[in-house]
Coordinates of C-alpha atoms and ligand atoms in Angstrom, one line a residue:
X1 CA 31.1 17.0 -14.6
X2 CA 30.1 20.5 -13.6
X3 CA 27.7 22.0 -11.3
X4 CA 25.0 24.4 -11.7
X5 CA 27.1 27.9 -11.6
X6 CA 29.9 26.0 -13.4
X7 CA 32.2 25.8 -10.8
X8 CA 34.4 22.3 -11.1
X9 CA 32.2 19.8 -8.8
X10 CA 35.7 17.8 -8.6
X11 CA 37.6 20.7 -6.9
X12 CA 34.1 20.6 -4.0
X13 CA 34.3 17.0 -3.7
X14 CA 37.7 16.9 -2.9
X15 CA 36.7 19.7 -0.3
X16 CA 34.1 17.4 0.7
X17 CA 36.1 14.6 1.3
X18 CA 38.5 16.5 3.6
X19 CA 35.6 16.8 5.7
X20 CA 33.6 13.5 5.2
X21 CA 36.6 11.0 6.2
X22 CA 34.9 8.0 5.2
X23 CA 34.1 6.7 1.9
X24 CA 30.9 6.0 2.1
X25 CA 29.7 8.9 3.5
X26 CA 30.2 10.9 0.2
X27 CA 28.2 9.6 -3.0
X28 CA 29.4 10.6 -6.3
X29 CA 28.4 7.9 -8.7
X30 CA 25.3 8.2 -10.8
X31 CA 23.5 5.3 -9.9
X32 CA 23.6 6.5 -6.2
X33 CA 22.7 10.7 -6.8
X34 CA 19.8 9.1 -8.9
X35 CA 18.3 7.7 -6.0
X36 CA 18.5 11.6 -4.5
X37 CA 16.7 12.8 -7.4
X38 CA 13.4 12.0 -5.8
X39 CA 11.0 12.3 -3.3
X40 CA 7.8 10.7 -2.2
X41 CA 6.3 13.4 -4.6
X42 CA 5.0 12.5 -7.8
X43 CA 7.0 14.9 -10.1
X44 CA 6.6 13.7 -13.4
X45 CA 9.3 13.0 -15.7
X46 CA 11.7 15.7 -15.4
X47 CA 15.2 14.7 -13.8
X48 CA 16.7 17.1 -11.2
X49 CA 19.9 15.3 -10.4
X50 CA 22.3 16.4 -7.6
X51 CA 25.8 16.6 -8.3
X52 CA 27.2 15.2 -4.8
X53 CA 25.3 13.2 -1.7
X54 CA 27.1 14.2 1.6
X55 CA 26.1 11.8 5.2
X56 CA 27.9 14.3 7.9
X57 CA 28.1 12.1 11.3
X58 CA 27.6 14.7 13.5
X59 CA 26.9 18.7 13.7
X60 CA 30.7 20.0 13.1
X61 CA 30.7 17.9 9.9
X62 CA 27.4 19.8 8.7
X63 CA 29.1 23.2 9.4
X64 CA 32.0 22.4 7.4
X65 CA 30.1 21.2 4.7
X66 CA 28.0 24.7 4.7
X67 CA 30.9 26.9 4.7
X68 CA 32.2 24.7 1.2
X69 CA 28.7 25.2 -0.1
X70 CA 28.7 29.0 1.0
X71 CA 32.7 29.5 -0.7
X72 CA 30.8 28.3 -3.7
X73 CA 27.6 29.3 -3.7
X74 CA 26.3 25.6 -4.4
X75 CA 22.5 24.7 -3.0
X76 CA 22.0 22.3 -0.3
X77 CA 19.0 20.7 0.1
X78 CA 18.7 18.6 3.3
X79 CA 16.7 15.2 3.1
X80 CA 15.7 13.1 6.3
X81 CA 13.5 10.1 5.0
X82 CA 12.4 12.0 1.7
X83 CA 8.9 10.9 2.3
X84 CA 7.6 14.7 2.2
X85 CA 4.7 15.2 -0.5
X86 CA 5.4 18.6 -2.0
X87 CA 9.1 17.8 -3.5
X88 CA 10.5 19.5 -0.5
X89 CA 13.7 17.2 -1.0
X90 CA 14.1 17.7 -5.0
X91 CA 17.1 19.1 -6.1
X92 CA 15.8 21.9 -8.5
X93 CA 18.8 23.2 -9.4
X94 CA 21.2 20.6 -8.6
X95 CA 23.8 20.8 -5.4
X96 CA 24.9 19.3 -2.4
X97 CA 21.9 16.8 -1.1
X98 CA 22.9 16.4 2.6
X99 CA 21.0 13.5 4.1
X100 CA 20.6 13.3 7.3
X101 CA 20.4 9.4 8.2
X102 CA 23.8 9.4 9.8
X103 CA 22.8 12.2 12.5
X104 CA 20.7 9.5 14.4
X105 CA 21.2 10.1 18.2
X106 CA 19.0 10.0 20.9
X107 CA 21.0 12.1 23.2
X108 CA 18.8 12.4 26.2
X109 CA 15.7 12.3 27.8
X110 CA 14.8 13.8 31.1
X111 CA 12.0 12.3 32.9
X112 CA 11.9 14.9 35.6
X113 CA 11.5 17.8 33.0
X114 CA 9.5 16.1 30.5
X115 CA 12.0 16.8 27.5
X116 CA 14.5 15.0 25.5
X117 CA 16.9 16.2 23.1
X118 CA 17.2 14.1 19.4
X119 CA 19.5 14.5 16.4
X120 CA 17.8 15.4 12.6
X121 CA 17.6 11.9 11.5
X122 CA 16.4 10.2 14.4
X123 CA 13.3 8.3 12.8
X124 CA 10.0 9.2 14.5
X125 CA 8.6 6.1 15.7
X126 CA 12.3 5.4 17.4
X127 CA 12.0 8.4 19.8
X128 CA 8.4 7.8 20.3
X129 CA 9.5 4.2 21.4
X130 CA 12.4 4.9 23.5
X131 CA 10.7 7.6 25.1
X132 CA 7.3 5.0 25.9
X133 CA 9.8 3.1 27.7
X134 CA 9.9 5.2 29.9
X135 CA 6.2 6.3 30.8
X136 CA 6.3 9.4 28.6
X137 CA 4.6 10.4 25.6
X138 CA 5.7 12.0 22.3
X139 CA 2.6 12.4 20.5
X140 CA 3.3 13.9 16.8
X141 CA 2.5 11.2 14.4
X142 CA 2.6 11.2 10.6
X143 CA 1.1 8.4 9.1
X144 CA 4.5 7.3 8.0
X145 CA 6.4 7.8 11.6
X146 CA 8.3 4.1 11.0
X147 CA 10.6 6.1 8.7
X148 CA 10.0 9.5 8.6
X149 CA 12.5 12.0 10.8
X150 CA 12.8 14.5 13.7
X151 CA 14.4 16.7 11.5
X152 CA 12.2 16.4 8.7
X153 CA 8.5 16.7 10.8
X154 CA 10.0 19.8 12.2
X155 CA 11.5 21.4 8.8
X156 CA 7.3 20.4 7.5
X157 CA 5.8 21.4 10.6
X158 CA 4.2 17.6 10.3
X159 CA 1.2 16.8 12.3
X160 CA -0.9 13.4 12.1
X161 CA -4.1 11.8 12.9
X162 CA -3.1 12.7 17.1
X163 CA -2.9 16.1 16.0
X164 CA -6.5 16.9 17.0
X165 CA -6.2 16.3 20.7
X166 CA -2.3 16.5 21.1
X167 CA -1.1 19.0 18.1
X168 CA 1.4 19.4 15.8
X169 CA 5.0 19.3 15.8
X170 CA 5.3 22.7 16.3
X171 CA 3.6 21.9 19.6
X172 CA 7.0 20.5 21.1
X173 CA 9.5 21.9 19.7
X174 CA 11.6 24.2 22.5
X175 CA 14.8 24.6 20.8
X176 CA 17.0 23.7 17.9
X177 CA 20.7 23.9 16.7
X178 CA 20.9 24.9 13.7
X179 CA 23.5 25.6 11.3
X180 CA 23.4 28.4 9.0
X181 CA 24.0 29.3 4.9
X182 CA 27.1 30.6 6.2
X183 CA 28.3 27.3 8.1
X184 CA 28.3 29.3 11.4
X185 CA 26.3 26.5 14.7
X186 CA 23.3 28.2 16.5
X187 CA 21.4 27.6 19.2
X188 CA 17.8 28.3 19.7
X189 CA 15.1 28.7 21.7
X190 CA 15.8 26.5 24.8
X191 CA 15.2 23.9 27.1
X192 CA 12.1 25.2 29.2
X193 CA 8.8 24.8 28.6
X194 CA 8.0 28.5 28.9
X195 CA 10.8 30.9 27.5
X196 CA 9.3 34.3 26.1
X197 CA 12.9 35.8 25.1
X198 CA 12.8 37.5 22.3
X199 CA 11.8 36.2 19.2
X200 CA 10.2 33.6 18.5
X201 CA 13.3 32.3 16.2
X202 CA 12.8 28.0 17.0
X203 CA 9.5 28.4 15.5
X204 CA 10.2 30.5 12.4
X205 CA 11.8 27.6 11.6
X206 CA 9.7 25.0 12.1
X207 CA 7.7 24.4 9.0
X208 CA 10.6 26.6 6.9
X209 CA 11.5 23.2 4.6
X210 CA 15.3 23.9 5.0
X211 CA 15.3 27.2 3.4
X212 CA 16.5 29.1 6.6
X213 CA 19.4 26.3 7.6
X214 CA 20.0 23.3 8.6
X215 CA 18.3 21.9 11.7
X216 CA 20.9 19.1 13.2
X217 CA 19.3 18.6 17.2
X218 CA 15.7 19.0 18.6
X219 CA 14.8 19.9 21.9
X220 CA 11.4 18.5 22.5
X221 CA 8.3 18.6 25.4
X222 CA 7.5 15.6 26.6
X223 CA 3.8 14.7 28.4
X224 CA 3.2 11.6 30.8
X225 CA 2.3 8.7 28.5
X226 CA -2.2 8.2 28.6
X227 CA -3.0 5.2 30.7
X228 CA -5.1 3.4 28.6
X229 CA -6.7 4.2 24.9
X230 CA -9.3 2.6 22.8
X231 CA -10.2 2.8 18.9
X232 CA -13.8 2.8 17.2
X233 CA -14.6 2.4 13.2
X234 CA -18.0 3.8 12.4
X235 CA -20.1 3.8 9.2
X236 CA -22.1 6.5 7.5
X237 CA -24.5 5.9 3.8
X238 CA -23.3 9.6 4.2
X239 CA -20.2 11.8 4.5
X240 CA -22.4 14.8 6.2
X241 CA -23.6 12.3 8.4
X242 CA -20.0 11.6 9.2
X243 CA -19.0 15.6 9.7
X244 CA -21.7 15.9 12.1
X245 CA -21.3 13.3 14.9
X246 CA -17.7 15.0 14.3
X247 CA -18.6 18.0 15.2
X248 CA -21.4 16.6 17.7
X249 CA -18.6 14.6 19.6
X250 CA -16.6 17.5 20.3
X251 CA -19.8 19.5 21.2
X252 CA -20.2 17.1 24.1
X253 CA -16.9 18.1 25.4
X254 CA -15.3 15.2 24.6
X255 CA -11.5 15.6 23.1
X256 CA -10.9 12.1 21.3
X257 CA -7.0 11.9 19.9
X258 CA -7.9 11.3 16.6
X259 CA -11.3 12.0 13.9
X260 CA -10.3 10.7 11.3
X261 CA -12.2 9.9 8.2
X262 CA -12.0 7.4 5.1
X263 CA -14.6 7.8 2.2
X264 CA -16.3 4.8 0.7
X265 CA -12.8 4.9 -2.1
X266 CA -10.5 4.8 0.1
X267 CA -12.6 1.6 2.0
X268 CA -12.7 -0.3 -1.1
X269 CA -9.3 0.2 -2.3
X270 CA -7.6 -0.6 1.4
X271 CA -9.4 -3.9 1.0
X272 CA -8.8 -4.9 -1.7
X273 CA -4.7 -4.4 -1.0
X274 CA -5.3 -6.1 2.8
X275 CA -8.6 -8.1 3.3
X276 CA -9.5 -7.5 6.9
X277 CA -13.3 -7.8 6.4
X278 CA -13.8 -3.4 5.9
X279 CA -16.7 -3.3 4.5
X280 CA -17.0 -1.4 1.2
X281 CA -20.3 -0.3 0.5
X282 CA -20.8 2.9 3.4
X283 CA -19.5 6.5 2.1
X284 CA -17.5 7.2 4.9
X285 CA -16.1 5.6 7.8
X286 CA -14.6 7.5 11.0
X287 CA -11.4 6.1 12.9
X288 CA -11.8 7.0 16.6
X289 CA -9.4 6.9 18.8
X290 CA -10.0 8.1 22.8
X291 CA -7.2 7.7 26.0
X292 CA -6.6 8.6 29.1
X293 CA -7.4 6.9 32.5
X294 CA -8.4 3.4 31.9
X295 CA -11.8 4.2 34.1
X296 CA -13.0 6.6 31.6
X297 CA -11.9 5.2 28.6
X298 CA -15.3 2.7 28.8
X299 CA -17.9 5.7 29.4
X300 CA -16.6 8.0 26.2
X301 CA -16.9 5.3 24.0
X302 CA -20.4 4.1 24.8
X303 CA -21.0 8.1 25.2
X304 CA -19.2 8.2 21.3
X305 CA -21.3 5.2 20.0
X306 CA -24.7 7.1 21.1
X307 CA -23.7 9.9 19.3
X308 CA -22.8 8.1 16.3
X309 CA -26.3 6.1 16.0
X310 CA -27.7 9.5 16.8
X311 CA -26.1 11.0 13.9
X312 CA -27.1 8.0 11.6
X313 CA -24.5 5.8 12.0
X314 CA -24.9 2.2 10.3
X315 CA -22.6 0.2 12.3
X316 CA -20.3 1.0 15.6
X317 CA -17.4 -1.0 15.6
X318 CA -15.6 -0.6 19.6
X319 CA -12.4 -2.6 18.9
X320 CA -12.1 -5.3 21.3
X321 CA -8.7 -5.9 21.9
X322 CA -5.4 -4.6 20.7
X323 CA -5.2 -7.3 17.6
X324 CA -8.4 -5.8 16.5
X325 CA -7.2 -2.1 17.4
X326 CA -4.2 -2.9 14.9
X327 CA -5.7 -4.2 12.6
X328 CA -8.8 -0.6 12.3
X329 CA -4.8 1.5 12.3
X330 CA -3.4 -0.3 9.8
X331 CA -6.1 0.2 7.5
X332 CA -5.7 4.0 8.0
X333 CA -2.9 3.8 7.7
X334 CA -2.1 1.5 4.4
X335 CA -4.6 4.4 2.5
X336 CA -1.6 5.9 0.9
X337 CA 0.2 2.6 0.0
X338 CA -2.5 0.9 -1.2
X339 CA -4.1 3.6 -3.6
X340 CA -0.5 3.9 -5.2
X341 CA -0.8 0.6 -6.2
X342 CA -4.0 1.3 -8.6
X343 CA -1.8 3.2 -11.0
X344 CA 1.7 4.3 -11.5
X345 CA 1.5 7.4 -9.8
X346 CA -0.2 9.2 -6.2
X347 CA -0.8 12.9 -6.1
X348 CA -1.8 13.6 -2.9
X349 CA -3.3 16.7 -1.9
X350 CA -3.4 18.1 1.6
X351 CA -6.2 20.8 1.6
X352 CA -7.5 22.5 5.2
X353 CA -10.5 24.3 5.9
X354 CA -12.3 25.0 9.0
X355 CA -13.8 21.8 10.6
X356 CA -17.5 22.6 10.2
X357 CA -16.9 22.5 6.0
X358 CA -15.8 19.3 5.8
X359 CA -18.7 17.8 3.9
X360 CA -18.6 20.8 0.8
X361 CA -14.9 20.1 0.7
X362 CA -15.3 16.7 0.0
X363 CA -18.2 17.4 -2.2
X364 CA -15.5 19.8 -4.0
X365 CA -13.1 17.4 -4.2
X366 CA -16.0 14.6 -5.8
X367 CA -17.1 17.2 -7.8
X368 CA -13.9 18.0 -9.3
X369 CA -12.6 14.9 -9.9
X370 CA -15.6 13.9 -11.6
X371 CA -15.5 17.2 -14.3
X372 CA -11.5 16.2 -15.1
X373 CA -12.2 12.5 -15.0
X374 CA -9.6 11.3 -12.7
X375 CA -9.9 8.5 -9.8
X376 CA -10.0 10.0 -6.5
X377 CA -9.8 8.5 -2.7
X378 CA -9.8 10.9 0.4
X379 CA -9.1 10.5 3.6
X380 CA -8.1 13.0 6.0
X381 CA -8.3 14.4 9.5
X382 CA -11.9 15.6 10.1
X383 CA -11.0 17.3 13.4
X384 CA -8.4 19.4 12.1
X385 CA -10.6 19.9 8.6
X386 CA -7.4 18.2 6.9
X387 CA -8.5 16.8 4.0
X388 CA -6.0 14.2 1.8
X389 CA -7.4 13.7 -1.6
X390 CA -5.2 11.3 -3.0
X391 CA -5.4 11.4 -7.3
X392 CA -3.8 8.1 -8.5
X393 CA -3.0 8.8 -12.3
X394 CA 0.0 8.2 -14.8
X395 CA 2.0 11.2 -15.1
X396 CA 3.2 9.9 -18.6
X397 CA 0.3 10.7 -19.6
X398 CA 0.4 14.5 -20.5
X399 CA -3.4 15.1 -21.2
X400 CA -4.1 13.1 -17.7
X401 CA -1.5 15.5 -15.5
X402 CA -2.8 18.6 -17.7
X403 CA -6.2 17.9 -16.4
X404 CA -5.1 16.8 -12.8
X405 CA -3.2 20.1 -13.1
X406 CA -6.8 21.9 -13.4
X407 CA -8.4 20.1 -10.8
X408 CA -5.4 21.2 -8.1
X409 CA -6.2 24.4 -8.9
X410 CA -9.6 24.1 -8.8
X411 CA -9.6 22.5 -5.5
X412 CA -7.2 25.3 -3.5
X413 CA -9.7 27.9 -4.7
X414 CA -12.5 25.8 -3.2
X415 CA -10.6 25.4 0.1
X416 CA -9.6 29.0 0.1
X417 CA -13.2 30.1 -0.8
X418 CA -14.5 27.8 2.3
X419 CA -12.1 29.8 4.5
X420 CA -8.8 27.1 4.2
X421 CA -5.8 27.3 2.9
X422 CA -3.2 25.0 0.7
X423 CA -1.5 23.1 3.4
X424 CA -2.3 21.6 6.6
X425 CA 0.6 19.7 7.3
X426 CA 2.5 19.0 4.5
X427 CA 4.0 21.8 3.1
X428 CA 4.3 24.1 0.0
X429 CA 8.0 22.7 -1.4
X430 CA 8.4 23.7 -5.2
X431 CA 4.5 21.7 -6.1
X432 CA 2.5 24.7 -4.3
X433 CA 4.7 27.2 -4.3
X434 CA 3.0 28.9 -7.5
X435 CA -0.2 29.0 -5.8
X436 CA 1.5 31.4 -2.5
X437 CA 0.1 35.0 -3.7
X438 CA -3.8 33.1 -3.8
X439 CA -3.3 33.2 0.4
X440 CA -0.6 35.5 0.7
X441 CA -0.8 39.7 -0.2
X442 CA 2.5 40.9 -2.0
X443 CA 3.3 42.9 1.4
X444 CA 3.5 39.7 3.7
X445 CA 5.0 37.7 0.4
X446 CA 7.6 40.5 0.8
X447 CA 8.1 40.0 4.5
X448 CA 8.5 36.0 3.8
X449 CA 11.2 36.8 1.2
X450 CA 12.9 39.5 3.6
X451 CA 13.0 36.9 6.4
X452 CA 14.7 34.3 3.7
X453 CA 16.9 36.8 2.5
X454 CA 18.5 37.5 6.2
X455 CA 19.1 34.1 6.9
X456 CA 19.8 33.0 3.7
X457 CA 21.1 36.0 0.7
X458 CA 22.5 33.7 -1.4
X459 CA 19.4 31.7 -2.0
X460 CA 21.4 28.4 -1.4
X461 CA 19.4 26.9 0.9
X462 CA 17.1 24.8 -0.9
X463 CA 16.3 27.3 -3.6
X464 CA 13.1 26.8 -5.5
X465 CA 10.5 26.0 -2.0
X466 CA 7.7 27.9 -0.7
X467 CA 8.9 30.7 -2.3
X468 CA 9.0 31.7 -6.3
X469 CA 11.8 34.3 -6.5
Ligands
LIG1 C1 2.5 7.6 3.3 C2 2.7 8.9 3.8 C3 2.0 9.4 4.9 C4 2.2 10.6 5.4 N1 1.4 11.0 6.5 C5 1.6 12.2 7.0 C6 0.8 12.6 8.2 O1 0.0 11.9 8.7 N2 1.1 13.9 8.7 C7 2.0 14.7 8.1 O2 2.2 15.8 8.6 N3 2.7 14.3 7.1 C8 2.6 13.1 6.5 N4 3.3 12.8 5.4 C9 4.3 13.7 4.8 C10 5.8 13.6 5.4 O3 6.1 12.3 5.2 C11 6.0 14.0 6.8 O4 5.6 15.3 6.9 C12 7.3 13.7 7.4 O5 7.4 14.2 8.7 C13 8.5 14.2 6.6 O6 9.7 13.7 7.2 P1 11.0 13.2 6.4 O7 12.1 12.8 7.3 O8 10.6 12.2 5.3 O9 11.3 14.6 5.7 P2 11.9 14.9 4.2 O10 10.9 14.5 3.2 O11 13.2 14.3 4.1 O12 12.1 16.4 4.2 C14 10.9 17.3 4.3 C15 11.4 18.7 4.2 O13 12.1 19.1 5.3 C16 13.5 19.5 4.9 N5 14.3 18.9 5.9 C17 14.5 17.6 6.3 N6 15.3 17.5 7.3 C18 15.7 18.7 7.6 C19 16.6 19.2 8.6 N7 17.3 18.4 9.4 N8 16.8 20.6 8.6 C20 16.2 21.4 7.8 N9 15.4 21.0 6.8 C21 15.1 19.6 6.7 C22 13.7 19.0 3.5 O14 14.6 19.8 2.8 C23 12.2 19.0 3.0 O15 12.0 20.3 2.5 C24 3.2 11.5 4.9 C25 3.9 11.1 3.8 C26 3.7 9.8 3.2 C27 4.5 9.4 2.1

């Protein structure tokens, strides 16, 4: 077995071992790198195989396994959950996949100074719990937070349906260790909510994908947990009907957590994969969610409904009690799940443009999907102007991914021409890396690959993302 630059694997995994004392925290056998051959991305049939899976336990076991890969110049591509959408976690050219399951601490939360401190693979929803327990609030929420990581939302800069109200990841971040290409542990940013000292380094990394180093403990700002919230579905016979009691709502001055939006696709497909009565037959539907003090949680929602039925709304459902609260999320949130089961394979797409051009995006989006023939649901977050159209196709088949190829393209330069870009929250990784220099010049491209080159001048740190070479 050899690895990419030829070098014996054997003589690294023996290296590796010295440092990984227990058996099972090193994964050698084929069956097991398989499963580390993939993402939650859709990549088609090519195999990208990793020679060696490491599980470091703790931070000093992650800098020793950097300084092997550094000796050797192997790549090391981290992985939390692998749930990321742009094949952040695939091993292009083979190496060291260093999961980060095993670094799963919560190691403090401070309730006076509205922080906590987590390791890389503590899962989302965990530290969101833990933290609830204690009447604070952590709100960054990707659709998938029952499995998806710390380390992983901040490597993606991930956001979620909160992100309209609360914001993104990069929101809470205010400090990191890190450890480098090189092996070497380094602190920064800090633990204060303000801290202008120098630069900015914590957040150059959030949203860097693992290509600057290894991110092994978050510092995080807390907020005091909302007393009280409450969730809406509303109907439309028409998406621009639905984009304009969006941007009507927020005109009122009224900051709901979440706007987000499921076209009349979407609607059917959820329902047919969970029956809970979604009716199937309205373009679009808008998922509401408003909290804060219990007192004015009543008075925004009737002051939401109005503006719905003002902006022709069909039907106002204000969910009555938590059951029925669950029942309007889970629908949202099954989208992904349940269009992947019409067909072997989910491309989904993450387009942004500013909020007001929501309706021509999706228009785009229809309009393309229609000229290439392929089966199309979107869903998104329609106060951010984060759009997710979701393709469901078979990648076997070449002619279908050739033309779903087209219509990707097709779609950025829409989004670009509407004032967007390629990527609201999830990322470039190697499946929009080609498409860089349509938002990019050469002279910032050049400043991206200088900043990469500094922290990284071997290129082992998961070669291949964001940036073509
Ligand atoms: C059904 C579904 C719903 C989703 N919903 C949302 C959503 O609402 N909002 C959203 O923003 N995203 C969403 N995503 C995309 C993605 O799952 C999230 O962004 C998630 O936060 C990624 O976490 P992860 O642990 O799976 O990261 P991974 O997929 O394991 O990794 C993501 C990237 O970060 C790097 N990385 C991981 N850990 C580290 C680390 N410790 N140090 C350095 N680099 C690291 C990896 O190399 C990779 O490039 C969704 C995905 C799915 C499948």
């Amino acid at each position: 077995m050899t690895i990419s630059n030829s070098i014996s694997i054997d003589k690294v995994i023996s290296e590796l071992k010295l440092v990984l004392d227990k058996k099972n925290n090193i994964l050698t056998e084929y069956e097991e790198r398989f499963c580390y051959a993939y993402d939650a991305t859709a990549i088609g049939e090519k195999l990208y195989l990793p020679d060696v899976v490491v599980l470091p336990e703790n931070t000093e076991q992650v800098a020793q396994i950097m300084k092997i890969a550094n000796k050797y110049k192997i790549p090391v591509i981290t992985r939390g959950a692998g749930t990321n959408l742009c094949g952040g976690c695939i091993p292009l050219k083979s190496g060291i996949v260093l999961h980060t399951s095993k670094l799963n601490k919560i190691i403090s939360i401070d309730k006076d100074n509205l922080t906590c401190v987590a390791e890389a693979g503590v899962v989302v929803e965990k530290l969101q719990q833990e933290v609830e327990k204690l009447g604070l609030f952590y709100p960054p929420d990707p659709s998938n937070l029952k499995v998806s990581t710390i380390g992983g939302s901040v490597a993606l800069s991930s956001s979620g349906p909160r992100c309209f109200k609360y914001g993104g990841t990069k929101d809470y971040v205010l400090g990191l260790e890190v450890v480098t290409a090189k092996g070497k542990i380094i602190n920064i940013g800090g633990n204060t909510v303000k801290n202008v000292t120098g630069y900015n380094l914590s957040q150059l990394f959030v949203g860097s994908e693992g290509t600057l180093g290894i991110v092994t403990r978050v510092t995080l700002k807390l907020i005091p947990l909302p007393e009280s919230k409450q969730v809406l579905l509303v109907f439309f016979d028409s998406i621009d009907d639905a984009a304009t009691a969006v941007t009507d709502i927020i005109s009122h001055k009224i900051t709901p957590s979440t706007l987000d939006l499921m076209d009349q696709k979407t609607m059917d497909t959820v329902e047919q994969f969970h029956p809970t009565g979604l009716p199937t037959h309205y373009d679009a539907a808008l998922v509401i969610e408003i909290d804060g003090i219990a007192d004015t949680i009543f008075v925004q929602a009737k002051q939401i409904e109005e503006i719905c039925y003002k902006n022709n709304a069909k039907d106002v459902r204000i969910a009555k009690d938590k059951k029925e609260a669950d029942e309007i999320w889970f629908a949202r949130r099954s989208a992904f799940g349940a269009v992947a089961r019409m067909k072997p394979n989910v491309i989904t797409e993450d387009a942004v443009v500013p909020r007001n051009k929501i309706p021509q995006m999706v228009k785009a989006i229809r309009k393309t999907a229609d000229k290439y023939n392929l089966n199309v649901c979107t869903m998104g977050h329609a106060g951010d102007g984060n759009l997710h159209p979701n393709f469901s196709l078979d990648l076997r088949d070449h002619e279908e991914h050739e033309r779903l190829e087209k219509a990707i393209e097709e779609l950025f330069d829409a989004a670009i021409e509407l004032g967007g870009t390629l990527s609201g929250e999830h990322g470039i990784g190697m499946s929009k890396a080609k498409f860089m220099n349509k938002v990019a010049s050469n002279e910032v491209l050049e400043y991206m690959k200088l900043i990469k080159n500094s922290f990284d001048p071997d290129d082992i740190l998961n070669p291949g993302k964001i940036l073509i070479k």
